[in-house]
Amino acid sequence: MNSRSIVDAIAIGVAVVDDVGRFVSVNSAGALILGAATPDELPGVQSPFEIGSESPGSDADAERVGYWDVGLEDFVMLSYQFGSDTADGTVVTFRDVTDQRRQQRRVAALARTASNMAAQRSVTTSVLDAMAWEVQQSEGVAAAQFITVAPATRRLQVMGAAGFAEVHTFFDLLMASHRRGANLATYEVMDRGQQIVYPHRRAEMLADPDWQPIHAYISQLEWDDFVCTPLMTRGKSVGVLNVYMEPSYHAGHTMLDFFAAMADQASLAIDYATLLERDRIAVRREERKRLARDLHDSVVQQVFSIGMQARALQRMATKGPEPLATDIGRIAAEVGELSQAVQHDLRGVVLALQPSMAAEMGLSAALHLLAEKITRRTDIQIELSVSPELDDDDADFVEDVYQVVSESLHNAVKHAAPSTVLVSIEISDGPRVVRIEIIDDGSGLTNTSSTPGGYGLTSMRERVTRWSGHLDVTPNDSARGTRVTATLVPPPPHPDQTTR
């Protein structure tokens, strides 16, 4: 076997370079590493090896790193060492360490991320922004986003982003596209609980009119493939990591594993924040109850005593001499009136501090109790149908649904004098929407309570708008009555619940 055959049999790259760094010869393994079809393509081509005063010589065993362009905006990271000099040039041995070095960088990114979260002890936008930035530093990544479920309201939100500008507008544009019928990868991945790669996603979105609201936004950057990774906590999805790949880059197994590892880190932080938020909500509720009890048991009772003393003083004043009796009686009456006003206000504060019926009993039970009270008081029949799929743990959402129904019933009873009111609350799939419908057979829209400027209707619209919804008040299809319809977009299902 000749020397050339021996060199070709070596598994690592072996090359000879001249004194200005051009290839003289390369073995077969080296040509494969460098992306050449045959070794004959490389002689005369400038190598990535730095030939200079520091090479070769006293530190011939030192390992160096060079970068070799293999086309398609990609490169190979080479670890190389100089060997002995020959008549043709300097011998260099080299190997491909691209994946190894990238993996080292990703491990370092994970370490920095974990350190940030440990130091801050909470999941803030700045932490997830930093994580998105770490993901974006990977070769071939144009942008990254963390979309999470807010611990308090469980509404989706962008909590970390790198690459795209105007982050605050992204989610509104995304939801506008969803309402037009666009299929969101976020929902698909959260439902499946699996990482999904969407090839050529940018071109697909730009060609689809349903995505028109977000076309300008996603055109900020050059990207092609899209990788969506779920953020999993206790076996349930709490958000996603979105990664936008640069053109000509395709995420391999190593990169996908890195995305999954970063998603795991984010999931831990979100789980910790969710638990803290639940504890804070529970503490606030208990504190409000305690305040209500203390106000009722102490301040309200003391104000009541002041009123009693004022009335007693008023009676005593009638037995005193004039004009002192008149002055004392007038002042005592004023004190009595003030005490009654303060007592009324304090009772309102105590009532406001108490949890609502919907929060305490659940939406369905609270509405049935409300319907029974109205029927007992007015003989109006309330026929109620509530979807069992509504999540009673969404306190803010449930309270707003309850108040919309309560205000509608109040308007109907007070102004329309109906004999029957039909109340229906349903939840629909794809997209997930709660629909409220209240139909009465009363006198119809004949008063200002049902006009757009009425306070009750304004309050209802504010509650519905809070959940990206819409409210309509129209005459019923029949000859008499009014129809109130409202649609609200509920928060995503709780991570502790079974997903559909």
Coordinates of C-alpha atoms in Angstrom, one line a residue:
M1 CA 0.0 0.0 0.0
N2 CA 1.5 3.4 -1.0
S3 CA 1.6 6.5 1.2
R4 CA -1.4 8.0 -0.7
S5 CA -3.5 5.0 0.0
I6 CA -2.6 5.1 3.7
V7 CA -3.5 8.7 4.0
D8 CA -6.8 8.1 2.2
A9 CA -7.6 5.3 4.7
I10 CA -7.3 7.7 7.7
A11 CA -10.8 8.6 9.0
I12 CA -9.9 12.3 9.8
G13 CA -9.0 14.9 7.3
V14 CA -5.4 15.2 6.3
A15 CA -4.2 18.0 4.0
V16 CA -0.9 19.6 2.8
V17 CA -1.0 23.3 2.4
D18 CA 1.6 25.7 1.0
D19 CA 3.2 28.6 2.7
V20 CA 0.3 31.0 1.9
G21 CA -2.4 28.5 3.0
R22 CA -3.5 27.0 -0.3
F23 CA -4.4 23.3 -0.5
V24 CA -1.7 21.2 -2.2
S25 CA -3.5 17.9 -1.5
V26 CA -6.3 16.5 0.6
N27 CA -7.2 12.9 1.5
S28 CA -10.7 11.4 0.8
A29 CA -12.0 11.9 4.4
G30 CA -10.9 15.6 4.3
A31 CA -12.6 16.2 0.9
L32 CA -15.8 14.7 2.4
I33 CA -15.6 17.0 5.4
L34 CA -15.1 20.0 3.2
G35 CA -18.0 19.1 1.0
A36 CA -15.9 18.4 -2.2
A37 CA -17.0 15.7 -4.6
T38 CA -13.4 14.5 -5.0
P39 CA -10.0 15.4 -3.5
D40 CA -9.0 16.7 -6.9
E41 CA -11.3 19.7 -6.6
L42 CA -9.3 21.3 -3.7
P43 CA -5.6 21.8 -4.8
G44 CA -5.0 25.5 -5.3
V45 CA -8.0 26.6 -3.2
Q46 CA -7.4 28.8 -0.2
S47 CA -7.7 26.7 3.0
P48 CA -9.2 27.9 6.3
F49 CA -6.0 27.1 8.1
E50 CA -4.0 30.1 9.3
I51 CA -0.4 29.8 8.2
G52 CA 1.7 32.4 9.9
S53 CA 4.2 33.2 12.6
E54 CA 2.2 31.2 15.2
S55 CA 2.1 28.1 13.1
P56 CA 3.8 25.6 12.8
G57 CA 6.6 25.9 15.2
S58 CA 7.0 25.6 19.0
D59 CA 3.3 25.0 19.6
A60 CA 2.6 22.5 16.8
D61 CA 0.3 20.4 19.0
A62 CA -2.1 23.3 19.7
E63 CA -5.7 22.8 18.4
R64 CA -7.1 25.7 16.4
V65 CA -10.6 26.4 15.0
G66 CA -11.3 27.4 11.5
Y67 CA -14.5 27.9 9.4
W68 CA -15.1 26.5 5.9
D69 CA -17.9 27.8 3.7
V70 CA -19.8 24.9 2.2
G71 CA -22.4 27.0 0.3
L72 CA -26.1 27.7 0.9
E73 CA -25.1 30.2 3.6
D74 CA -23.8 27.4 5.8
F75 CA -20.3 26.5 7.1
V76 CA -18.4 23.7 8.7
M77 CA -16.4 24.4 11.9
L78 CA -13.1 22.7 11.8
S79 CA -10.7 21.8 14.6
Y80 CA -7.2 21.5 13.1
Q81 CA -3.5 20.9 14.1
F82 CA -0.3 21.5 12.3
G83 CA 2.1 18.6 11.7
S84 CA 5.5 18.3 10.1
D85 CA 6.8 20.2 7.1
T86 CA 7.3 18.4 3.8
A87 CA 8.8 19.3 0.5
D88 CA 5.3 20.3 -0.7
G89 CA 4.2 22.2 2.4
T90 CA 2.8 21.8 5.9
V91 CA 0.8 18.8 6.9
V92 CA -2.5 19.7 8.7
T93 CA -4.9 17.2 10.3
F94 CA -8.5 18.4 10.8
R95 CA -12.0 17.2 11.8
D96 CA -15.6 18.5 11.8
V97 CA -16.6 19.8 15.2
T98 CA -19.6 21.8 14.1
D99 CA -22.3 19.9 16.0
Q100 CA -20.0 19.6 19.0
R101 CA -19.4 23.3 19.3
R102 CA -23.0 24.2 18.6
Q103 CA -24.1 21.8 21.3
Q104 CA -21.6 23.4 23.7
R105 CA -23.1 26.8 22.9
R106 CA -26.6 25.4 23.5
V107 CA -25.6 23.9 26.8
A108 CA -24.1 27.3 27.8
A109 CA -27.3 29.0 26.7
L110 CA -29.3 26.6 28.9
A111 CA -27.0 27.3 31.8
R112 CA -27.4 31.0 31.4
T113 CA -31.1 30.7 31.2
A114 CA -31.4 28.6 34.3
S115 CA -29.1 31.0 36.1
N116 CA -31.4 34.0 35.1
M117 CA -34.5 32.2 36.3
A118 CA -32.9 31.1 39.6
A119 CA -31.7 34.6 40.3
Q120 CA -35.0 36.3 39.5
R121 CA -37.2 33.6 41.0
S122 CA -40.0 34.6 38.7
V123 CA -40.9 34.3 35.0
T124 CA -40.7 37.9 33.8
T125 CA -40.8 39.2 30.2
S126 CA -37.1 40.0 30.5
V127 CA -36.2 36.4 31.4
L128 CA -38.2 34.9 28.4
D129 CA -36.9 37.7 26.2
A130 CA -33.4 36.5 27.2
M131 CA -34.3 32.9 26.4
A132 CA -35.7 33.9 23.0
W133 CA -32.4 35.8 22.3
E134 CA -30.4 32.7 23.2
V135 CA -32.5 30.6 20.8
Q136 CA -32.0 33.2 18.1
Q137 CA -28.2 33.0 18.4
S138 CA -28.3 29.4 17.0
E139 CA -27.1 29.2 13.4
G140 CA -30.0 29.4 11.0
V141 CA -32.5 31.0 13.4
A142 CA -34.1 34.2 12.2
A143 CA -36.4 34.8 15.1
A144 CA -37.9 33.2 18.2
Q145 CA -41.0 33.8 20.4
F146 CA -42.4 32.4 23.6
I147 CA -46.2 32.5 23.7
T148 CA -47.5 31.6 27.1
V149 CA -50.8 31.4 29.0
A150 CA -51.1 34.2 31.6
P151 CA -51.3 32.6 35.1
A152 CA -54.1 34.9 36.3
T153 CA -56.4 35.2 33.2
R154 CA -55.1 32.2 31.2
R155 CA -55.2 34.4 28.0
L156 CA -52.4 33.7 25.5
Q157 CA -49.7 36.4 25.4
V158 CA -46.3 37.0 23.9
M159 CA -43.9 36.8 26.8
G160 CA -40.5 36.7 25.1
A161 CA -39.4 37.5 21.5
A162 CA -36.2 38.1 19.5
G163 CA -35.9 39.0 15.8
F164 CA -39.2 40.7 14.9
A165 CA -39.8 44.3 15.7
E166 CA -43.1 45.7 17.2
V167 CA -43.6 42.7 19.4
H168 CA -46.7 44.3 21.0
T169 CA -48.7 44.1 17.7
F170 CA -48.0 40.5 16.9
F171 CA -50.7 38.8 18.9
D172 CA -53.5 41.1 17.8
L173 CA -52.5 40.5 14.2
L174 CA -52.3 36.7 14.9
M175 CA -55.8 36.6 16.4
A176 CA -57.2 38.8 13.6
S177 CA -55.9 36.1 11.2
H178 CA -57.4 33.4 13.3
R179 CA -60.8 35.0 13.2
R180 CA -60.6 35.0 9.4
G181 CA -60.1 31.3 9.5
A182 CA -56.3 30.9 9.6
N183 CA -55.1 27.7 11.2
L184 CA -52.8 28.6 14.1
A185 CA -49.9 26.3 14.7
T186 CA -49.9 27.5 18.4
Y187 CA -53.3 25.8 19.0
E188 CA -52.4 22.7 17.0
V189 CA -49.2 22.1 18.9
M190 CA -50.8 22.9 22.3
D191 CA -53.6 20.4 21.5
R192 CA -51.2 17.7 20.4
G193 CA -48.5 18.4 23.0
Q194 CA -45.9 17.6 20.3
Q195 CA -43.2 19.5 18.5
I196 CA -44.1 20.1 14.9
V197 CA -41.9 21.4 12.0
Y198 CA -43.9 23.4 9.3
P199 CA -41.8 23.4 6.1
H200 CA -42.0 26.5 3.9
R201 CA -44.5 28.1 6.3
R202 CA -43.7 31.7 5.3
A203 CA -44.6 31.2 1.6
E204 CA -47.7 29.2 2.7
M205 CA -48.9 32.1 4.9
L206 CA -48.2 34.8 2.4
A207 CA -50.2 32.8 -0.2
D208 CA -53.3 32.4 2.1
P209 CA -55.7 35.4 2.3
D210 CA -56.8 34.3 5.7
W211 CA -53.3 35.4 7.0
Q212 CA -53.6 38.8 5.3
P213 CA -53.6 40.8 8.6
I214 CA -50.1 39.5 9.5
H215 CA -48.6 39.5 6.0
A216 CA -46.6 42.7 6.5
Y217 CA -45.4 41.6 10.0
I218 CA -44.0 38.3 8.9
S219 CA -42.4 39.9 5.9
Q220 CA -40.0 41.9 8.1
L221 CA -37.5 39.0 8.0
E222 CA -36.3 36.4 5.6
W223 CA -37.3 33.0 6.9
D224 CA -38.8 29.8 5.5
D225 CA -39.4 26.8 7.9
F226 CA -41.3 27.2 11.2
V227 CA -40.8 25.1 14.3
C228 CA -43.3 25.1 17.1
T229 CA -42.5 23.4 20.4
P230 CA -45.0 23.0 23.2
L231 CA -44.2 24.2 26.7
M232 CA -45.4 21.3 28.9
T233 CA -46.2 21.5 32.6
R234 CA -47.6 18.4 34.5
G235 CA -48.4 16.8 31.1
K236 CA -50.4 19.8 29.8
S237 CA -49.5 22.6 27.4
V238 CA -49.0 26.1 28.9
G239 CA -47.7 27.8 25.7
V240 CA -45.3 27.3 22.8
L241 CA -41.8 28.2 21.6
N242 CA -42.0 29.5 18.0
V243 CA -38.8 29.4 15.9
Y244 CA -38.5 30.9 12.5
M245 CA -35.7 29.3 10.4
E246 CA -33.6 31.3 7.9
P247 CA -33.9 30.2 4.2
S248 CA -31.9 27.1 3.3
Y249 CA -31.5 26.1 6.9
H250 CA -33.4 23.1 8.1
A251 CA -33.6 22.1 11.8
G252 CA -31.9 18.7 12.4
H253 CA -32.3 16.4 15.4
T254 CA -29.7 18.3 17.4
M255 CA -31.3 21.7 16.9
L256 CA -34.8 20.3 17.6
D257 CA -33.6 18.8 20.8
F258 CA -32.1 22.2 21.8
F259 CA -35.5 23.9 21.1
A260 CA -37.2 21.2 23.3
A261 CA -34.6 21.8 26.1
M262 CA -35.2 25.6 26.0
A263 CA -39.0 24.9 26.1
D264 CA -38.5 22.7 29.1
Q265 CA -36.6 25.5 30.9
A266 CA -39.4 28.0 30.1
S267 CA -42.1 25.5 31.2
L268 CA -40.4 25.2 34.6
A269 CA -40.4 29.0 35.1
I270 CA -44.0 29.3 34.0
D271 CA -45.1 26.5 36.3
Y272 CA -43.4 28.3 39.2
A273 CA -45.0 31.6 38.3
T274 CA -48.4 30.0 38.0
L275 CA -48.2 28.4 41.4
L276 CA -47.1 31.8 42.9
E277 CA -50.0 33.6 41.2
R278 CA -52.5 31.0 42.4
D279 CA -51.2 31.5 45.9
R280 CA -51.5 35.3 45.6
I281 CA -55.1 35.0 44.3
A282 CA -56.0 32.7 47.2
V283 CA -54.4 35.1 49.7
R284 CA -56.1 38.1 48.2
R285 CA -59.5 36.4 48.4
E286 CA -59.0 35.4 52.0
E287 CA -57.7 38.9 52.8
R288 CA -60.8 40.5 51.2
K289 CA -63.1 38.1 53.3
R290 CA -61.2 39.1 56.5
L291 CA -61.5 42.8 55.7
A292 CA -65.2 42.3 55.0
R293 CA -65.7 40.5 58.4
D294 CA -63.7 43.2 60.3
L295 CA -65.6 46.0 58.7
H296 CA -68.9 44.4 59.4
D297 CA -68.0 43.4 63.0
S298 CA -66.3 46.6 64.1
V299 CA -66.6 49.7 61.9
V300 CA -70.2 49.1 60.7
Q301 CA -71.3 48.3 64.3
Q302 CA -69.6 51.4 65.7
V303 CA -71.2 53.6 63.0
F304 CA -74.5 52.1 63.9
S305 CA -73.9 52.9 67.6
I306 CA -73.1 56.5 66.6
G307 CA -76.5 56.7 64.9
M308 CA -78.2 55.3 68.0
Q309 CA -76.4 57.9 70.2
A310 CA -77.4 60.7 67.8
R311 CA -81.1 59.6 68.1
A312 CA -80.8 59.5 71.9
L313 CA -79.3 62.9 71.9
Q314 CA -82.1 64.2 69.7
R315 CA -84.7 62.9 72.2
M316 CA -82.9 64.5 75.1
A317 CA -82.6 67.8 73.3
T318 CA -86.4 68.2 73.4
K319 CA -86.3 68.4 77.2
G320 CA -83.7 71.2 77.2
P321 CA -84.1 75.0 77.3
E322 CA -84.4 77.0 74.1
P323 CA -82.7 78.0 71.8
L324 CA -80.0 75.4 72.9
A325 CA -82.5 72.5 72.5
T326 CA -83.2 73.4 68.9
D327 CA -79.5 73.7 68.0
I328 CA -78.6 70.4 69.7
G329 CA -81.6 68.6 68.0
R330 CA -80.5 69.9 64.6
I331 CA -76.9 68.8 65.1
A332 CA -78.0 65.4 66.4
A333 CA -80.2 64.9 63.4
E334 CA -77.3 65.8 61.0
V335 CA -75.1 63.3 62.8
G336 CA -77.8 60.7 62.6
E337 CA -78.2 61.2 58.8
L338 CA -74.4 61.1 58.3
S339 CA -74.1 57.9 60.3
Q340 CA -76.8 56.3 58.1
A341 CA -75.1 57.4 54.9
V342 CA -71.7 56.1 56.2
Q343 CA -73.3 52.9 57.3
H344 CA -74.9 52.5 53.8
D345 CA -71.6 53.1 52.1
L346 CA -69.8 50.7 54.4
R347 CA -72.3 47.9 53.7
G348 CA -71.7 48.5 50.0
V349 CA -67.9 48.1 50.6
V350 CA -68.5 44.9 52.6
L351 CA -70.7 43.5 49.9
A352 CA -68.1 44.4 47.2
L353 CA -65.3 42.7 49.2
Q354 CA -67.3 39.5 49.5
P355 CA -66.8 37.0 46.6
S356 CA -69.6 37.1 44.0
M357 CA -72.1 34.3 43.8
A358 CA -70.5 33.1 40.5
A359 CA -67.1 32.9 42.2
E360 CA -68.4 31.1 45.2
M361 CA -70.9 28.8 43.7
G362 CA -69.9 28.4 40.0
L363 CA -71.6 30.0 37.0
S364 CA -74.4 27.5 36.5
A365 CA -75.4 27.3 40.2
A366 CA -75.3 31.1 40.6
L367 CA -77.4 31.7 37.5
H368 CA -80.0 29.1 38.6
L369 CA -80.2 30.8 42.0
L370 CA -80.6 34.2 40.4
A371 CA -83.4 32.8 38.1
E372 CA -85.2 31.3 41.1
K373 CA -85.1 34.7 43.0
I374 CA -86.5 36.6 40.0
T375 CA -89.3 34.0 39.5
R376 CA -90.3 34.1 43.2
R377 CA -90.3 37.9 43.2
T378 CA -92.0 38.6 39.9
D379 CA -93.6 35.3 38.6
I380 CA -91.5 35.7 35.4
Q381 CA -90.4 32.3 34.2
I382 CA -86.7 32.0 33.5
E383 CA -85.7 29.1 31.3
L384 CA -81.9 28.6 31.7
S385 CA -79.4 26.4 29.7
V386 CA -75.7 26.6 30.6
S387 CA -73.0 24.6 28.8
P388 CA -71.2 22.2 31.2
E389 CA -67.9 22.8 29.5
L390 CA -67.4 26.3 30.9
D391 CA -64.5 26.5 33.3
D392 CA -65.5 27.8 36.7
D393 CA -61.9 28.4 37.7
D394 CA -61.7 31.4 35.3
A395 CA -62.9 33.8 38.0
D396 CA -62.7 37.0 35.9
F397 CA -64.3 35.4 32.9
V398 CA -67.1 33.7 34.8
E399 CA -67.8 36.9 36.7
D400 CA -68.2 38.9 33.5
V401 CA -70.5 36.3 31.9
Y402 CA -72.6 36.2 35.1
Q403 CA -72.9 40.0 35.2
V404 CA -73.8 40.2 31.5
V405 CA -76.7 37.8 32.1
S406 CA -77.7 39.4 35.4
E407 CA -77.8 42.9 33.8
S408 CA -79.8 41.6 30.8
L409 CA -82.4 40.0 33.2
H410 CA -82.5 43.1 35.3
N411 CA -83.3 45.3 32.2
A412 CA -86.0 42.9 31.0
V413 CA -87.7 42.6 34.4
K414 CA -87.5 46.4 35.1
H415 CA -88.5 47.8 31.7
A416 CA -90.0 45.1 29.4
A417 CA -92.5 43.3 31.8
P418 CA -92.0 39.9 30.1
S419 CA -93.8 36.6 31.1
T420 CA -90.9 34.4 30.0
V421 CA -87.1 34.9 29.4
L422 CA -85.0 32.3 27.7
V423 CA -81.2 32.3 28.7
S424 CA -78.7 30.1 26.8
I425 CA -75.0 30.0 27.3
E426 CA -73.0 27.7 24.9
I427 CA -69.4 27.1 24.1
S428 CA -68.4 26.3 20.5
D429 CA -65.2 24.8 19.0
G430 CA -62.8 26.1 16.3
P431 CA -62.3 28.8 17.3
R432 CA -63.4 28.4 21.0
V433 CA -66.2 31.0 21.7
V434 CA -68.8 31.4 24.4
R435 CA -72.2 32.6 23.0
I436 CA -74.8 34.1 25.3
E437 CA -78.4 34.5 24.1
I438 CA -81.2 36.1 26.2
I439 CA -84.7 36.3 24.6
D440 CA -87.7 37.8 26.3
D441 CA -91.3 38.2 25.2
G442 CA -91.7 41.7 26.8
S443 CA -92.6 45.1 25.4
G444 CA -89.4 45.4 23.4
L445 CA -86.9 48.3 22.9
T446 CA -89.2 51.1 24.1
N447 CA -87.0 52.9 26.6
T448 CA -83.5 54.3 27.1
S449 CA -82.2 51.4 29.2
S450 CA -81.6 49.5 25.9
T451 CA -80.0 52.4 24.0
P452 CA -76.3 52.4 23.4
G453 CA -75.8 55.2 25.9
G454 CA -77.5 53.4 28.8
Y455 CA -75.3 52.7 31.8
G456 CA -76.3 49.0 32.1
L457 CA -75.6 48.4 28.4
T458 CA -72.3 50.3 28.5
S459 CA -71.2 48.1 31.4
M460 CA -72.2 44.9 29.5
R461 CA -70.3 46.1 26.4
E462 CA -67.2 46.8 28.5
R463 CA -67.3 43.3 30.0
V464 CA -67.8 41.7 26.6
T465 CA -65.1 43.8 24.9
R466 CA -62.6 42.8 27.6
W467 CA -62.8 39.2 26.2
S468 CA -62.5 40.2 22.5
G469 CA -66.2 39.8 22.1
H470 CA -69.3 41.6 20.6
L471 CA -72.7 42.5 22.0
D472 CA -76.0 43.0 20.1
V473 CA -79.4 44.1 21.4
T474 CA -82.1 43.8 18.8
P475 CA -85.9 43.2 18.6
N476 CA -86.8 39.6 18.8
D477 CA -87.8 37.8 15.6
S478 CA -91.4 37.5 17.0
A479 CA -93.8 40.4 17.3
R480 CA -92.8 41.1 20.9
G481 CA -89.7 41.1 22.9
T482 CA -85.9 41.7 22.8
R483 CA -83.0 39.5 21.9
V484 CA -79.6 40.1 23.6
T485 CA -76.6 38.2 22.1
A486 CA -73.0 38.3 23.2
T487 CA -69.9 36.4 22.1
L488 CA -66.8 36.2 24.3
V489 CA -63.5 34.4 23.7
P490 CA -62.7 32.5 26.8
P491 CA -59.1 31.9 28.2
P492 CA -57.4 28.6 27.1
P493 CA -58.2 25.6 29.3
H494 CA -56.3 25.4 32.5
P495 CA -53.1 23.3 32.4
D496 CA -54.4 21.1 35.2
Q497 CA -57.5 20.2 33.2
T498 CA -57.7 17.5 30.6
T499 CA -57.3 18.9 27.1
R500 CA -59.8 18.2 24.4

